[in-house]
PDB file of C-alpha atoms and ligand atoms in Angstrom:
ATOM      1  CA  UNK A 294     -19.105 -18.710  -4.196  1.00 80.00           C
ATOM      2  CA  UNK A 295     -18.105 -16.736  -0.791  1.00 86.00           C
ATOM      3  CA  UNK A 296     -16.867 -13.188  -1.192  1.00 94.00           C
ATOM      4  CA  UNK A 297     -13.082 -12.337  -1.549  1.00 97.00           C
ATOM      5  CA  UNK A 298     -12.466  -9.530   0.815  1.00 98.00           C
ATOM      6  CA  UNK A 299      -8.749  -8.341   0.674  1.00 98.00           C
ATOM      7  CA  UNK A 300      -6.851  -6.050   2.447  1.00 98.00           C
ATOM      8  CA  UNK A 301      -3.647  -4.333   0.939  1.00 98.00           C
ATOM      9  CA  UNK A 302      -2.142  -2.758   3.905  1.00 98.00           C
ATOM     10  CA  UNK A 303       1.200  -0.309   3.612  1.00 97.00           C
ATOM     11  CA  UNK A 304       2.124   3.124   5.322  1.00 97.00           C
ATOM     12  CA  UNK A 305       1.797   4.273   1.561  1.00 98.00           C
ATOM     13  CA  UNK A 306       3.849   7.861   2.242  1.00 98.00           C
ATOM     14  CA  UNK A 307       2.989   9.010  -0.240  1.00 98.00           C
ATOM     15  CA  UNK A 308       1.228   6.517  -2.790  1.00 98.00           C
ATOM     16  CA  UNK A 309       3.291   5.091  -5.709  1.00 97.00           C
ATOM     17  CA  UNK A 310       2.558   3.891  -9.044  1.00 97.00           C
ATOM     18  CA  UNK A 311       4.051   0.966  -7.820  1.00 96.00           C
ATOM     19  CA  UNK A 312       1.677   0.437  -5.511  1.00 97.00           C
ATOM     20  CA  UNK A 313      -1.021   1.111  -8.029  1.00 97.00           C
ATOM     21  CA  UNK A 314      -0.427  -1.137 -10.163  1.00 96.00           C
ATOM     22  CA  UNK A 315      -0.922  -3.850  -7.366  1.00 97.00           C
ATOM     23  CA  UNK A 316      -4.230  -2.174  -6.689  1.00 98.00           C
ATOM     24  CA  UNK A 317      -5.960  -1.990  -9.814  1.00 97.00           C
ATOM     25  CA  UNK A 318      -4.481  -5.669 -10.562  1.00 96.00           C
ATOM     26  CA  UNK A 319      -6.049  -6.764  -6.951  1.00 98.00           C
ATOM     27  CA  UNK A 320      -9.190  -5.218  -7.799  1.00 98.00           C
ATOM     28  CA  UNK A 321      -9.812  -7.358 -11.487  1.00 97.00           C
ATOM     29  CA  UNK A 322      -9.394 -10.458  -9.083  1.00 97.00           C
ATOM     30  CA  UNK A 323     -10.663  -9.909  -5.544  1.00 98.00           C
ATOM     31  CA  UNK A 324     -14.647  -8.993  -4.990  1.00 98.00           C
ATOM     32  CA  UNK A 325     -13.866  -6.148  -2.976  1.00 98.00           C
ATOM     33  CA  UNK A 326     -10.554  -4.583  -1.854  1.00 98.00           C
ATOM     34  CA  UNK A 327      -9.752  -2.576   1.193  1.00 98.00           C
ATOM     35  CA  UNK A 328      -6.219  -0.181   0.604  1.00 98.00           C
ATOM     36  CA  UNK A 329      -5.352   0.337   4.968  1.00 98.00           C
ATOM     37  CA  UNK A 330      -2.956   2.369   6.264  1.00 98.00           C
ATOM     38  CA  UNK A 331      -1.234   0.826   9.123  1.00 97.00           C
ATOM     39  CA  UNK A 332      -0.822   3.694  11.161  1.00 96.00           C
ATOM     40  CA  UNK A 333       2.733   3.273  13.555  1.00 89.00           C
ATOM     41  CA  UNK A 334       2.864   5.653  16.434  1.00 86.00           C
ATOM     42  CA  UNK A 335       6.888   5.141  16.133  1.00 89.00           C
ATOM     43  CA  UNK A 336       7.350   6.015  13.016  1.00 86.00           C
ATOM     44  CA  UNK A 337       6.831   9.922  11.992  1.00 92.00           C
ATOM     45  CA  UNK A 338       5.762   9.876   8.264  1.00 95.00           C
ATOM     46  CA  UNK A 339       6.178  12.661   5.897  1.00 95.00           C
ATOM     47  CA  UNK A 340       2.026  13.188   4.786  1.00 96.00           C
ATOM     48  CA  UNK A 341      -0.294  12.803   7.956  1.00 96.00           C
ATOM     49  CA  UNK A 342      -2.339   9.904   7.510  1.00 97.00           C
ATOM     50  CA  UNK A 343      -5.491  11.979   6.444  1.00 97.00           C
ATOM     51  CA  UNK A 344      -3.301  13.376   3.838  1.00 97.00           C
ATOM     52  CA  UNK A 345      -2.674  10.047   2.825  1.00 98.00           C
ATOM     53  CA  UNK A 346      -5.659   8.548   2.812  1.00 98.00           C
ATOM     54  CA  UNK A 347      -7.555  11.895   0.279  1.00 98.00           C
ATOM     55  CA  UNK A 348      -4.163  10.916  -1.912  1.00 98.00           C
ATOM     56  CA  UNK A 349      -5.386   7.404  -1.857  1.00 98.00           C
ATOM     57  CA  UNK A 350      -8.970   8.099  -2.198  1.00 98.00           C
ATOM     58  CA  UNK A 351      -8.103  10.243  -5.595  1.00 98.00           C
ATOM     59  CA  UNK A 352      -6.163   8.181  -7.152  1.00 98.00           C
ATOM     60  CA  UNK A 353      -8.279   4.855  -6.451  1.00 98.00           C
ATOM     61  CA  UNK A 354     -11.570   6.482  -7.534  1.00 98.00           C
ATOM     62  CA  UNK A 355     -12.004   5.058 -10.590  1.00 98.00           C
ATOM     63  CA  UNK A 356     -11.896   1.460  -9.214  1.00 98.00           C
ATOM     64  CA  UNK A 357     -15.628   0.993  -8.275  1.00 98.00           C
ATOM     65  CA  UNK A 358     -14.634  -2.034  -5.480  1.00 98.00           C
ATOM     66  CA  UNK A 359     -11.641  -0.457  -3.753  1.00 98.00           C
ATOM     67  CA  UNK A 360     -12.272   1.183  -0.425  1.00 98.00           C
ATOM     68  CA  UNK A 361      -9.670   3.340   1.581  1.00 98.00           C
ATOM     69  CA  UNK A 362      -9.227   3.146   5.322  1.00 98.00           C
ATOM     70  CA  UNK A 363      -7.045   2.431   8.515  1.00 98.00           C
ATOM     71  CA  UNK A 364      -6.146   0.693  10.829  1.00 98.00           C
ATOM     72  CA  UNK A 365      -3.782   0.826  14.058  1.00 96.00           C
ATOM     73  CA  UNK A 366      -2.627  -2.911  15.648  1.00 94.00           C
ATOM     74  CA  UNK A 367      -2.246  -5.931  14.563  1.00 95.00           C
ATOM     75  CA  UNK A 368      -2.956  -6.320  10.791  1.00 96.00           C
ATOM     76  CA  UNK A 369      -4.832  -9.816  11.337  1.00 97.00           C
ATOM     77  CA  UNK A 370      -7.274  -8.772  13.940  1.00 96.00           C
ATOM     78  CA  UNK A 371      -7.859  -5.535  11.851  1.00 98.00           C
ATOM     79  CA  UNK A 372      -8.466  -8.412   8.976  1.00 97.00           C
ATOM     80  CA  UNK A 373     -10.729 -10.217  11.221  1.00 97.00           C
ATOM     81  CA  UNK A 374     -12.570  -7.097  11.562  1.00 97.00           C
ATOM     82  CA  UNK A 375     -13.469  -6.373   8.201  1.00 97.00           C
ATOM     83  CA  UNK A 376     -14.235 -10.129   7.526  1.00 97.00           C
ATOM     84  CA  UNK A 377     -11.185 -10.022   4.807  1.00 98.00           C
ATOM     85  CA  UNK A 378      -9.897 -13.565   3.863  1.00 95.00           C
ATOM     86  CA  UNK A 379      -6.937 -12.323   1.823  1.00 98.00           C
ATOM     87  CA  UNK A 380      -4.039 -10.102   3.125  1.00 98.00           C
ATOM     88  CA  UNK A 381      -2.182  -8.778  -0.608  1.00 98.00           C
ATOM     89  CA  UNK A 382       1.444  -7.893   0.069  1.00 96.00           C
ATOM     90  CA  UNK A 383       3.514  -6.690  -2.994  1.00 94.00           C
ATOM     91  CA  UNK A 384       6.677  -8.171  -3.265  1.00 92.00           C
ATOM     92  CA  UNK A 385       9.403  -6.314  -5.831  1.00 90.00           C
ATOM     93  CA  UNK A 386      12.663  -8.171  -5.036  1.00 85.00           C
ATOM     94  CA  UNK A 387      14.044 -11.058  -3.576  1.00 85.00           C
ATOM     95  CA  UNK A 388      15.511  -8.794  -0.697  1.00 84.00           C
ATOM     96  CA  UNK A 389      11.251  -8.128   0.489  1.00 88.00           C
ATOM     97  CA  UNK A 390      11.024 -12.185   0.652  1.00 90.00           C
ATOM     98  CA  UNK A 391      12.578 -12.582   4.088  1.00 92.00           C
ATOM     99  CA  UNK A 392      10.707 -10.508   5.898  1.00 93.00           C
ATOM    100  CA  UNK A 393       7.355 -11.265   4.177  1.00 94.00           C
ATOM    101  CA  UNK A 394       7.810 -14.928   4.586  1.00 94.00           C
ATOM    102  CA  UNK A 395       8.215 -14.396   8.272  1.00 95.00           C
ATOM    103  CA  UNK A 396       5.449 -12.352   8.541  1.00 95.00           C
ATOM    104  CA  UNK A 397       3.142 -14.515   6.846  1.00 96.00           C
ATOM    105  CA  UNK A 398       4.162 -17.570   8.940  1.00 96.00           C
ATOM    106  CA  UNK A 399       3.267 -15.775  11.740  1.00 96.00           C
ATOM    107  CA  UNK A 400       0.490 -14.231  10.501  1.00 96.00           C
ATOM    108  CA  UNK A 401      -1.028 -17.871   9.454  1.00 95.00           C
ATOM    109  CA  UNK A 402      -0.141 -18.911  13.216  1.00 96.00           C
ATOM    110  CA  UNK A 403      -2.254 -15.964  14.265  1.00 96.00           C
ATOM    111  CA  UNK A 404      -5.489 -17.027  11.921  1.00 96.00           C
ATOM    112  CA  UNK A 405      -5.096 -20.058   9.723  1.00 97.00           C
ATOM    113  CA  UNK A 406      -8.267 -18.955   7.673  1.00 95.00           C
ATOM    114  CA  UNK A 407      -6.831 -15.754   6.290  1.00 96.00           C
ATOM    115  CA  UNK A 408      -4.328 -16.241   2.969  1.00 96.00           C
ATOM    116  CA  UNK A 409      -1.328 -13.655   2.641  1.00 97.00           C
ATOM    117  CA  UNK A 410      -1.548 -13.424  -1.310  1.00 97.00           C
ATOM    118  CA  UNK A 411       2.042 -11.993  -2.954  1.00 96.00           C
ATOM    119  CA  UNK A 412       1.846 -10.040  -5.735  1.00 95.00           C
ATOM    120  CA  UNK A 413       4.766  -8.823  -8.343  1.00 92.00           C
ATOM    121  CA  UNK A 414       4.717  -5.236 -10.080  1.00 90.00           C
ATOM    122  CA  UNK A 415       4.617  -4.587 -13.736  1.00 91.00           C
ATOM    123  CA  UNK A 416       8.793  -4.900 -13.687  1.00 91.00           C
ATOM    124  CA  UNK A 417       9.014  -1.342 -14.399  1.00 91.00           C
ATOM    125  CA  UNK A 418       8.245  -0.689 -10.370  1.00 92.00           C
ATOM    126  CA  UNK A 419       9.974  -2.923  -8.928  1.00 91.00           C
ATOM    127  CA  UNK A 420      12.745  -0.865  -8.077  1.00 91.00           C
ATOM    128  CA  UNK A 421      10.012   1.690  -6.573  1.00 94.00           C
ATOM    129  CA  UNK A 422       9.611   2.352  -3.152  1.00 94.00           C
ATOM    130  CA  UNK A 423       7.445   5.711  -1.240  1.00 96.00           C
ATOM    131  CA  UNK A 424      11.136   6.399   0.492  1.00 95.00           C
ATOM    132  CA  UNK A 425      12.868   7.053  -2.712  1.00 95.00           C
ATOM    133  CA  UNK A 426      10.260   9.230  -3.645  1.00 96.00           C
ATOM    134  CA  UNK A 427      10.831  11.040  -0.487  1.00 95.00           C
ATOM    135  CA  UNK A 428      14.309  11.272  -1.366  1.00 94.00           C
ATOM    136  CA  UNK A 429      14.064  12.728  -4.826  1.00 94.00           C
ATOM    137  CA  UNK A 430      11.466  15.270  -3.904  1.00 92.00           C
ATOM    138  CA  UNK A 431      12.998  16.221  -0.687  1.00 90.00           C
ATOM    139  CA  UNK A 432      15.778  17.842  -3.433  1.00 91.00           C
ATOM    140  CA  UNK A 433      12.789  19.181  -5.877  1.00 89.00           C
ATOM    141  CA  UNK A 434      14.056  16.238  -8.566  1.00 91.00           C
ATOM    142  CA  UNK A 435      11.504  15.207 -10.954  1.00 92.00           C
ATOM    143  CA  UNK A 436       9.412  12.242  -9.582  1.00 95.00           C
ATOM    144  CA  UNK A 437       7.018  12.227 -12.274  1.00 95.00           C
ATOM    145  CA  UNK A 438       6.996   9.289 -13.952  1.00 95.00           C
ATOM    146  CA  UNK A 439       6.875   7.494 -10.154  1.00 96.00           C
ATOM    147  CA  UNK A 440       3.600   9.158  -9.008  1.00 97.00           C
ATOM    148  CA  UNK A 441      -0.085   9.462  -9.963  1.00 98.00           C
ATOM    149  CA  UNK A 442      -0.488  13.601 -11.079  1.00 97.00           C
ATOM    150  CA  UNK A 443      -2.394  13.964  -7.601  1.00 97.00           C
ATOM    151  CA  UNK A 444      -0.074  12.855  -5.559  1.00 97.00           C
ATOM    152  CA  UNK A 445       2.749  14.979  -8.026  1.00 96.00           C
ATOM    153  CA  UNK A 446       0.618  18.458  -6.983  1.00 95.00           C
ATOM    154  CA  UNK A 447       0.578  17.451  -3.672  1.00 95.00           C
ATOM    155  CA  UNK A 448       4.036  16.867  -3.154  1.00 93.00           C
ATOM    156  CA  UNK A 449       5.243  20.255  -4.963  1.00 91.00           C
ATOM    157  CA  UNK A 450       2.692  22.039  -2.668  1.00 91.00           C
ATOM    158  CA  UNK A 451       4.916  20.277   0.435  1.00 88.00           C
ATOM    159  CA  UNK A 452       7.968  21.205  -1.259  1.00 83.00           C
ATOM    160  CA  UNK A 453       7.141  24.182  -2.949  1.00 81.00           C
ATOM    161  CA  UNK A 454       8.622  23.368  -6.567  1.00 73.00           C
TER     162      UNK A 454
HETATM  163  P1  ADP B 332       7.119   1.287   0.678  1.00 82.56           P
HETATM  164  O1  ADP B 332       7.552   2.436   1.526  1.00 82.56           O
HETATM  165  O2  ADP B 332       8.200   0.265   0.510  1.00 82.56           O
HETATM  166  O3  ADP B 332       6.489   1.703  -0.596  1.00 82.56           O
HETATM  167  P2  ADP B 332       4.598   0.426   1.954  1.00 82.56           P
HETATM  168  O4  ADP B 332       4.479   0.013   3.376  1.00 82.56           O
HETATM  169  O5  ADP B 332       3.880   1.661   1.576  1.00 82.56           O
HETATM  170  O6  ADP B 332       6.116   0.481   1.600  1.00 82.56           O
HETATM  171  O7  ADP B 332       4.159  -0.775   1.007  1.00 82.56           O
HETATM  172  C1  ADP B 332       2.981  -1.482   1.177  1.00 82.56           C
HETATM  173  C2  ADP B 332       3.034  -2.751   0.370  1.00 82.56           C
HETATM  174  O8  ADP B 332       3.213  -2.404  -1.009  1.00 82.56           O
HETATM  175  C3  ADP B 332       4.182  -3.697   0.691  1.00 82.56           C
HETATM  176  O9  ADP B 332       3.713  -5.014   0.566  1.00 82.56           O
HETATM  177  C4  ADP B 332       5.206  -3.404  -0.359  1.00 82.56           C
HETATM  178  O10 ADP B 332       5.999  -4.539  -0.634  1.00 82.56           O
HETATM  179  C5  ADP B 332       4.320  -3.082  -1.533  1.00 82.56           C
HETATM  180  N1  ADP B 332       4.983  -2.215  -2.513  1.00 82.56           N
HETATM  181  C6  ADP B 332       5.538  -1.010  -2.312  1.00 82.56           C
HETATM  182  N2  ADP B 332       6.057  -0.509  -3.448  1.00 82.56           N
HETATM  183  C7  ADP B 332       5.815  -1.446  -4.399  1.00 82.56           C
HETATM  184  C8  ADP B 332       6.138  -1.560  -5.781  1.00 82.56           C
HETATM  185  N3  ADP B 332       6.839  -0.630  -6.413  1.00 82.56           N
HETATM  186  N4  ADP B 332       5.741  -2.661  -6.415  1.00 82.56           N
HETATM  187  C9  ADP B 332       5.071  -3.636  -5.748  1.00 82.56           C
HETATM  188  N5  ADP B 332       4.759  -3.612  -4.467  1.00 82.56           N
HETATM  189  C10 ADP B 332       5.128  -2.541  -3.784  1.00 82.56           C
END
């Protein structure tokens, strides 16, 4: 059977266990997995994207076919590149489905061969999003329970709490 390479691209600033939980899910079903940061020269992000991707390399370590990189451009030519027949996009509410419908159509316009695959959180994260984390730490609140520990001692060495 051919090889199911997907790519699960995000800004991820910082990681969430929202977005973890799509990860290690991906992983069980896809042969290999590529977590890409799509690196936008308009938008200024609080972690540079090296800090992001050690955060990401930490806390995907334990997954044996997960690989971290990035990417600037268009995501399905960076796809294209990496031979990746699935794009995984998380989808929490029904407010994300606009936008990732359009994108997908377009995205399928682009390359017909490559799949965008939707994937739901455990319901506990759907409500989660890297912003709100931003948010809450920005005012040294506890973010805890919406992290992986790395990415906790990371942000408290940004914010100094
Ligand atoms: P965000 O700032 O919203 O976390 P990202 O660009 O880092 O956005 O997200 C990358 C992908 O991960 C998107 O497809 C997004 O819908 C998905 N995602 C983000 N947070 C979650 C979550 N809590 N549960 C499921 N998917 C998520």
């Amino acid at each position: 059977m051919k090889k199911i390479i997907a790519i699960y691209p995000g800004t991820f600033d910082p990681v969430t266990n929202g977005h973890l939980d799509i990860i290690e899910r991906a992983s069980e079903l896809f042969n290999e997995v590529v977590v890409s940061i799509a690196v936008n020269q308009n938008k200024i992000p609080m972690f540079e994207k090296e800090e992001r991707l050690d955060m990401l390399e930490n806390v995907t370590r334990h997954l044996n076919n997960v690989k971290v990189d990035s990417f600037e451009g268009l995501l399905v030519w960076y796809a294209e590149k990496m031979n990746a027949n699935v794009m995984i996009r998380g989808l929490r509410a029904v407010s994300d489905f606009e936008y990732e419908f359009q994108m997908s159509l377009t995205n399928k316009k682009l390359n017909p061969e490559i799949n965008t695959i939707f994937m739901m959180p455990n319901e506990k994260y759907t409500y989660l999003n890297s912003s709100l984390v931003r948010e809450l730490a920005s005012y040294n609140a506890n973010v805890e329970e919406f992290i992986p520990p790395y990415v906790m001692k990371k942000l408290k060495d940004k914010f100094g709490y």
